[in-house]
């Protein structure tokens, strides 16, 4: 999550929706309408999550270390 950008395969993939990745802002207002002229792949699931937040089962979160470089995949995180 370095720089707050999503990385495909980690923060976003075929099983993680834009709602779960914190990317609802990328779904245009014209696409959010139920009667959209050009429905998109996954529209039913994504639009239902945008309209009902209880359907979002995952949440992307970042960690901000107090010192040192950002944690990488596989790094031990101690609390």
Short mmCIF file of N, CA, C and O in Angstrom, two decimals:
data_model
loop_
_atom_site.label_atom_id
_atom_site.label_comp_id
_atom_site.label_asym_id
_atom_site.label_seq_id
_atom_site.Cartn_x
_atom_site.Cartn_y
_atom_site.Cartn_z
N UNK A 1 0.82 -1.19 0.00
CA UNK A 1 0.00 0.00 0.00
C UNK A 1 0.86 1.25 0.00
O UNK A 1 0.39 2.29 0.36
N UNK A 2 2.07 1.10 -0.36
CA UNK A 2 2.99 2.23 -0.39
C UNK A 2 2.40 3.34 -1.24
O UNK A 2 1.89 3.12 -2.32
N UNK A 3 2.43 4.54 -0.74
CA UNK A 3 1.88 5.73 -1.40
C UNK A 3 0.36 5.67 -1.55
O UNK A 3 -0.23 6.46 -2.26
N UNK A 4 -0.29 4.72 -0.90
CA UNK A 4 -1.74 4.61 -0.96
C UNK A 4 -2.27 4.07 -2.28
O UNK A 4 -3.45 4.17 -2.55
N UNK A 5 -1.40 3.50 -3.11
CA UNK A 5 -1.82 2.97 -4.40
C UNK A 5 -2.10 1.47 -4.30
O UNK A 5 -1.40 0.75 -3.61
N UNK A 6 -3.11 1.02 -5.02
CA UNK A 6 -3.45 -0.40 -5.02
C UNK A 6 -2.52 -1.17 -5.95
O UNK A 6 -2.13 -0.67 -7.00
N UNK A 7 -2.20 -2.37 -5.57
CA UNK A 7 -1.37 -3.26 -6.37
C UNK A 7 -2.23 -4.46 -6.76
O UNK A 7 -2.75 -5.16 -5.88
N UNK A 8 -2.40 -4.66 -8.06
CA UNK A 8 -3.23 -5.77 -8.51
C UNK A 8 -2.62 -7.09 -8.06
O UNK A 8 -1.43 -7.31 -8.19
N UNK A 9 -3.46 -7.95 -7.50
CA UNK A 9 -3.00 -9.22 -6.98
C UNK A 9 -2.83 -9.18 -5.47
O UNK A 9 -2.76 -10.21 -4.82
N UNK A 10 -2.79 -7.99 -4.90
CA UNK A 10 -2.68 -7.84 -3.45
C UNK A 10 -3.88 -7.07 -2.91
O UNK A 10 -4.63 -7.59 -2.10
N UNK A 11 -4.04 -5.84 -3.34
CA UNK A 11 -5.12 -4.99 -2.85
C UNK A 11 -6.37 -5.07 -3.70
O UNK A 11 -7.45 -4.70 -3.28
N UNK A 12 -6.22 -5.56 -4.94
CA UNK A 12 -7.33 -5.64 -5.87
C UNK A 12 -7.09 -6.82 -6.80
O UNK A 12 -5.99 -7.00 -7.31
N UNK A 13 -8.11 -7.65 -6.95
CA UNK A 13 -8.03 -8.77 -7.89
C UNK A 13 -9.45 -9.18 -8.27
O UNK A 13 -10.39 -8.44 -7.98
N UNK A 14 -9.62 -10.32 -8.88
CA UNK A 14 -10.94 -10.76 -9.33
C UNK A 14 -11.90 -11.03 -8.17
O UNK A 14 -13.11 -11.07 -8.36
N UNK A 15 -11.37 -11.24 -6.97
CA UNK A 15 -12.21 -11.52 -5.81
C UNK A 15 -12.40 -10.32 -4.89
O UNK A 15 -13.19 -10.39 -3.95
N UNK A 16 -11.66 -9.27 -5.11
CA UNK A 16 -11.76 -8.06 -4.29
C UNK A 16 -12.38 -6.96 -5.14
O UNK A 16 -11.83 -6.58 -6.17
N UNK A 17 -13.53 -6.47 -4.72
CA UNK A 17 -14.25 -5.46 -5.48
C UNK A 17 -13.68 -4.07 -5.20
O UNK A 17 -12.98 -3.86 -4.21
N UNK A 18 -13.99 -3.09 -6.06
CA UNK A 18 -13.56 -1.72 -5.79
C UNK A 18 -14.05 -1.20 -4.44
O UNK A 18 -13.35 -0.45 -3.77
N UNK A 19 -15.22 -1.63 -4.02
CA UNK A 19 -15.75 -1.21 -2.71
C UNK A 19 -14.86 -1.73 -1.58
O UNK A 19 -14.58 -1.01 -0.62
N UNK A 20 -14.42 -2.97 -1.70
CA UNK A 20 -13.58 -3.57 -0.67
C UNK A 20 -12.17 -2.99 -0.68
O UNK A 20 -11.49 -2.98 0.34
N UNK A 21 -11.74 -2.50 -1.83
CA UNK A 21 -10.40 -1.92 -1.96
C UNK A 21 -10.40 -0.42 -1.68
O UNK A 21 -9.36 0.23 -1.79
N UNK A 22 -11.55 0.14 -1.33
CA UNK A 22 -11.62 1.58 -1.06
C UNK A 22 -11.58 2.42 -2.32
O UNK A 22 -11.10 3.55 -2.31
N UNK A 23 -12.09 1.87 -3.42
CA UNK A 23 -12.01 2.56 -4.71
C UNK A 23 -13.39 2.88 -5.30
O UNK A 23 -13.54 2.91 -6.52
N UNK A 24 -14.37 3.13 -4.47
CA UNK A 24 -15.70 3.42 -5.01
C UNK A 24 -15.71 4.70 -5.83
O UNK A 24 -16.54 4.87 -6.71
N UNK A 25 -14.74 5.57 -5.59
CA UNK A 25 -14.68 6.83 -6.32
C UNK A 25 -14.38 6.62 -7.80
O UNK A 25 -14.62 7.52 -8.62
N UNK A 26 -13.88 5.45 -8.19
CA UNK A 26 -13.58 5.21 -9.61
C UNK A 26 -14.81 4.76 -10.40
O UNK A 26 -14.75 4.69 -11.62
N UNK A 27 -15.91 4.47 -9.71
CA UNK A 27 -17.15 4.09 -10.39
C UNK A 27 -17.93 5.37 -10.63
O UNK A 27 -18.45 5.98 -9.70
N UNK A 28 -17.99 5.78 -11.88
CA UNK A 28 -18.64 7.04 -12.24
C UNK A 28 -20.10 7.12 -11.85
O UNK A 28 -20.79 6.09 -11.77
N UNK A 29 -20.59 8.33 -11.63
CA UNK A 29 -21.98 8.53 -11.23
C UNK A 29 -22.96 7.99 -12.27
O UNK A 29 -23.99 7.42 -11.92
N UNK A 30 -22.64 8.14 -13.55
CA UNK A 30 -23.55 7.64 -14.58
C UNK A 30 -23.63 6.11 -14.57
O UNK A 30 -24.64 5.53 -14.94
N UNK A 31 -22.57 5.45 -14.11
CA UNK A 31 -22.56 3.98 -14.03
C UNK A 31 -23.29 3.47 -12.79
O UNK A 31 -23.62 2.30 -12.70
N UNK A 32 -23.48 4.34 -11.81
CA UNK A 32 -24.12 3.92 -10.55
C UNK A 32 -25.63 3.83 -10.65
O UNK A 32 -26.28 3.24 -9.79
N UNK A 33 -26.20 4.40 -11.67
CA UNK A 33 -27.65 4.36 -11.83
C UNK A 33 -28.09 2.96 -12.24
O UNK A 33 -27.44 2.30 -13.06
N UNK A 34 -29.18 2.52 -11.65
CA UNK A 34 -29.68 1.16 -11.89
C UNK A 34 -29.95 0.92 -13.37
O UNK A 34 -29.64 -0.15 -13.90
N UNK A 35 -30.47 1.89 -14.05
CA UNK A 35 -30.81 1.74 -15.46
C UNK A 35 -29.68 2.24 -16.37
O UNK A 35 -29.93 2.78 -17.43
N UNK A 36 -28.44 2.04 -15.97
CA UNK A 36 -27.30 2.50 -16.77
C UNK A 36 -27.36 1.85 -18.15
O UNK A 36 -27.65 0.67 -18.29
N UNK A 37 -27.07 2.65 -19.17
CA UNK A 37 -27.14 2.15 -20.54
C UNK A 37 -26.05 1.14 -20.84
O UNK A 37 -26.22 0.26 -21.67
N UNK A 38 -24.92 1.28 -20.20
CA UNK A 38 -23.78 0.40 -20.44
C UNK A 38 -23.37 -0.30 -19.15
O UNK A 38 -22.42 0.12 -18.49
N UNK A 39 -24.08 -1.36 -18.77
CA UNK A 39 -23.68 -2.07 -17.55
C UNK A 39 -22.28 -2.65 -17.71
O UNK A 39 -21.84 -2.95 -18.82
N UNK A 40 -21.58 -2.80 -16.62
CA UNK A 40 -20.21 -3.30 -16.65
C UNK A 40 -20.11 -4.62 -15.92
O UNK A 40 -20.99 -4.99 -15.15
N UNK A 41 -19.03 -5.36 -16.16
CA UNK A 41 -18.81 -6.65 -15.53
C UNK A 41 -18.76 -6.47 -14.01
O UNK A 41 -18.01 -5.63 -13.51
N UNK A 42 -19.57 -7.23 -13.30
CA UNK A 42 -19.60 -7.15 -11.85
C UNK A 42 -20.47 -6.04 -11.30
O UNK A 42 -20.49 -5.79 -10.10
N UNK A 43 -21.20 -5.37 -12.17
CA UNK A 43 -22.01 -4.22 -11.76
C UNK A 43 -22.99 -4.55 -10.64
O UNK A 43 -23.12 -3.77 -9.68
N UNK A 44 -23.64 -5.69 -10.73
CA UNK A 44 -24.65 -6.04 -9.72
C UNK A 44 -24.03 -6.08 -8.33
O UNK A 44 -24.55 -5.48 -7.39
N UNK A 45 -22.92 -6.78 -8.19
CA UNK A 45 -22.26 -6.90 -6.88
C UNK A 45 -21.66 -5.57 -6.41
O UNK A 45 -21.83 -5.17 -5.26
N UNK A 46 -20.97 -4.88 -7.30
CA UNK A 46 -20.30 -3.64 -6.94
C UNK A 46 -21.32 -2.57 -6.55
O UNK A 46 -21.17 -1.90 -5.53
N UNK A 47 -22.37 -2.41 -7.36
CA UNK A 47 -23.37 -1.39 -7.07
C UNK A 47 -24.14 -1.71 -5.80
O UNK A 47 -24.49 -0.81 -5.04
N UNK A 48 -24.40 -3.00 -5.54
CA UNK A 48 -25.09 -3.35 -4.30
C UNK A 48 -24.21 -3.02 -3.09
O UNK A 48 -24.71 -2.58 -2.06
N UNK A 49 -22.90 -3.21 -3.21
CA UNK A 49 -21.99 -2.86 -2.11
C UNK A 49 -21.91 -1.35 -1.90
O UNK A 49 -21.81 -0.88 -0.77
N UNK A 50 -21.95 -0.59 -2.98
CA UNK A 50 -21.93 0.87 -2.86
C UNK A 50 -23.18 1.35 -2.16
O UNK A 50 -23.13 2.24 -1.30
N UNK A 51 -24.32 0.75 -2.48
CA UNK A 51 -25.60 1.17 -1.90
C UNK A 51 -25.85 0.62 -0.51
O UNK A 51 -26.60 1.21 0.26
N UNK A 52 -25.24 -0.51 -0.16
CA UNK A 52 -25.44 -1.12 1.15
C UNK A 52 -24.08 -1.53 1.72
O UNK A 52 -23.54 -2.57 1.37
N UNK A 53 -23.52 -0.69 2.55
CA UNK A 53 -22.16 -0.90 3.09
C UNK A 53 -22.03 -2.19 3.91
O UNK A 53 -20.93 -2.69 4.09
N UNK A 54 -23.14 -2.75 4.39
CA UNK A 54 -23.05 -3.98 5.17
C UNK A 54 -22.67 -5.18 4.30
O UNK A 54 -22.29 -6.22 4.82
N UNK A 55 -22.76 -5.04 2.98
CA UNK A 55 -22.38 -6.12 2.07
C UNK A 55 -20.87 -6.17 1.83
O UNK A 55 -20.38 -7.13 1.26
N UNK A 56 -20.15 -5.14 2.24
CA UNK A 56 -18.69 -5.11 2.09
C UNK A 56 -18.10 -5.94 3.21
O UNK A 56 -18.22 -5.61 4.39
N UNK A 57 -17.45 -7.06 2.86
CA UNK A 57 -16.92 -7.99 3.86
C UNK A 57 -15.43 -7.84 4.11
O UNK A 57 -14.89 -8.43 5.03
N UNK A 58 -14.74 -7.06 3.28
CA UNK A 58 -13.31 -6.85 3.44
C UNK A 58 -13.05 -5.35 3.47
O UNK A 58 -13.83 -4.57 2.93
N UNK A 59 -11.95 -4.96 4.08
CA UNK A 59 -11.59 -3.55 4.15
C UNK A 59 -10.09 -3.41 3.97
O UNK A 59 -9.31 -4.06 4.68
N UNK A 60 -9.68 -2.60 3.03
CA UNK A 60 -8.26 -2.36 2.80
C UNK A 60 -7.78 -1.38 3.85
O UNK A 60 -8.40 -0.36 4.12
N UNK A 61 -6.68 -1.72 4.49
CA UNK A 61 -6.11 -0.85 5.51
C UNK A 61 -4.60 -0.81 5.34
O UNK A 61 -3.98 -1.78 4.92
N UNK A 62 -4.01 0.31 5.63
CA UNK A 62 -2.57 0.46 5.53
C UNK A 62 -1.95 0.60 6.91
O UNK A 62 -2.62 0.98 7.87
N UNK A 63 -0.69 0.30 6.99
CA UNK A 63 0.06 0.45 8.23
C UNK A 63 1.10 1.54 8.04
O UNK A 63 1.76 1.59 7.00
N UNK A 64 1.25 2.38 9.01
CA UNK A 64 2.22 3.44 8.95
C UNK A 64 3.27 3.19 10.02
O UNK A 64 3.03 3.42 11.20
N UNK A 65 4.45 2.68 9.63
CA UNK A 65 5.48 2.39 10.62
C UNK A 65 6.02 3.69 11.22
O UNK A 65 6.07 4.72 10.55
N UNK A 66 6.39 3.62 12.49
CA UNK A 66 6.92 4.81 13.16
C UNK A 66 8.35 5.10 12.72
O UNK A 66 8.82 6.22 12.84
N UNK A 67 9.04 4.09 12.21
CA UNK A 67 10.41 4.29 11.74
C UNK A 67 10.74 3.22 10.71
O UNK A 67 10.13 2.16 10.68
N UNK A 68 11.69 3.51 9.87
CA UNK A 68 12.16 2.52 8.90
C UNK A 68 11.33 2.50 7.64
O UNK A 68 10.39 3.27 7.48
N UNK A 69 11.67 1.59 6.74
CA UNK A 69 10.97 1.49 5.45
C UNK A 69 9.60 0.84 5.61
O UNK A 69 9.32 0.22 6.62
N UNK A 70 8.74 0.97 4.59
CA UNK A 70 7.43 0.32 4.64
C UNK A 70 7.59 -1.20 4.71
O UNK A 70 8.56 -1.74 4.17
N UNK A 71 6.67 -1.85 5.38
CA UNK A 71 6.70 -3.31 5.47
C UNK A 71 6.39 -3.91 4.11
O UNK A 71 5.53 -3.42 3.39
N UNK A 72 7.07 -4.96 3.76
CA UNK A 72 6.86 -5.66 2.50
C UNK A 72 6.15 -6.98 2.77
O UNK A 72 6.05 -7.43 3.90
N UNK A 73 5.70 -7.62 1.72
CA UNK A 73 5.02 -8.91 1.84
C UNK A 73 5.93 -9.90 2.57
O UNK A 73 7.12 -10.02 2.27
N UNK A 74 5.37 -10.57 3.57
CA UNK A 74 6.11 -11.56 4.33
C UNK A 74 6.86 -11.01 5.52
O UNK A 74 7.41 -11.75 6.31
N UNK A 75 6.90 -9.67 5.67
CA UNK A 75 7.61 -9.08 6.79
C UNK A 75 6.83 -9.30 8.09
O UNK A 75 5.60 -9.27 8.10
N UNK A 76 7.54 -9.53 9.17
CA UNK A 76 6.92 -9.72 10.48
C UNK A 76 6.45 -8.35 11.00
O UNK A 76 7.19 -7.37 10.97
N UNK A 77 5.21 -8.29 11.45
CA UNK A 77 4.66 -7.08 12.04
C UNK A 77 4.45 -7.37 13.52
O UNK A 77 3.69 -8.26 13.89
N UNK A 78 5.12 -6.62 14.37
CA UNK A 78 5.01 -6.84 15.81
C UNK A 78 4.22 -5.70 16.42
O UNK A 78 4.32 -4.55 16.01
N UNK A 79 3.39 -6.04 17.43
CA UNK A 79 2.60 -5.00 18.09
C UNK A 79 3.13 -4.72 19.46
O UNK A 79 3.87 -5.46 20.03
#
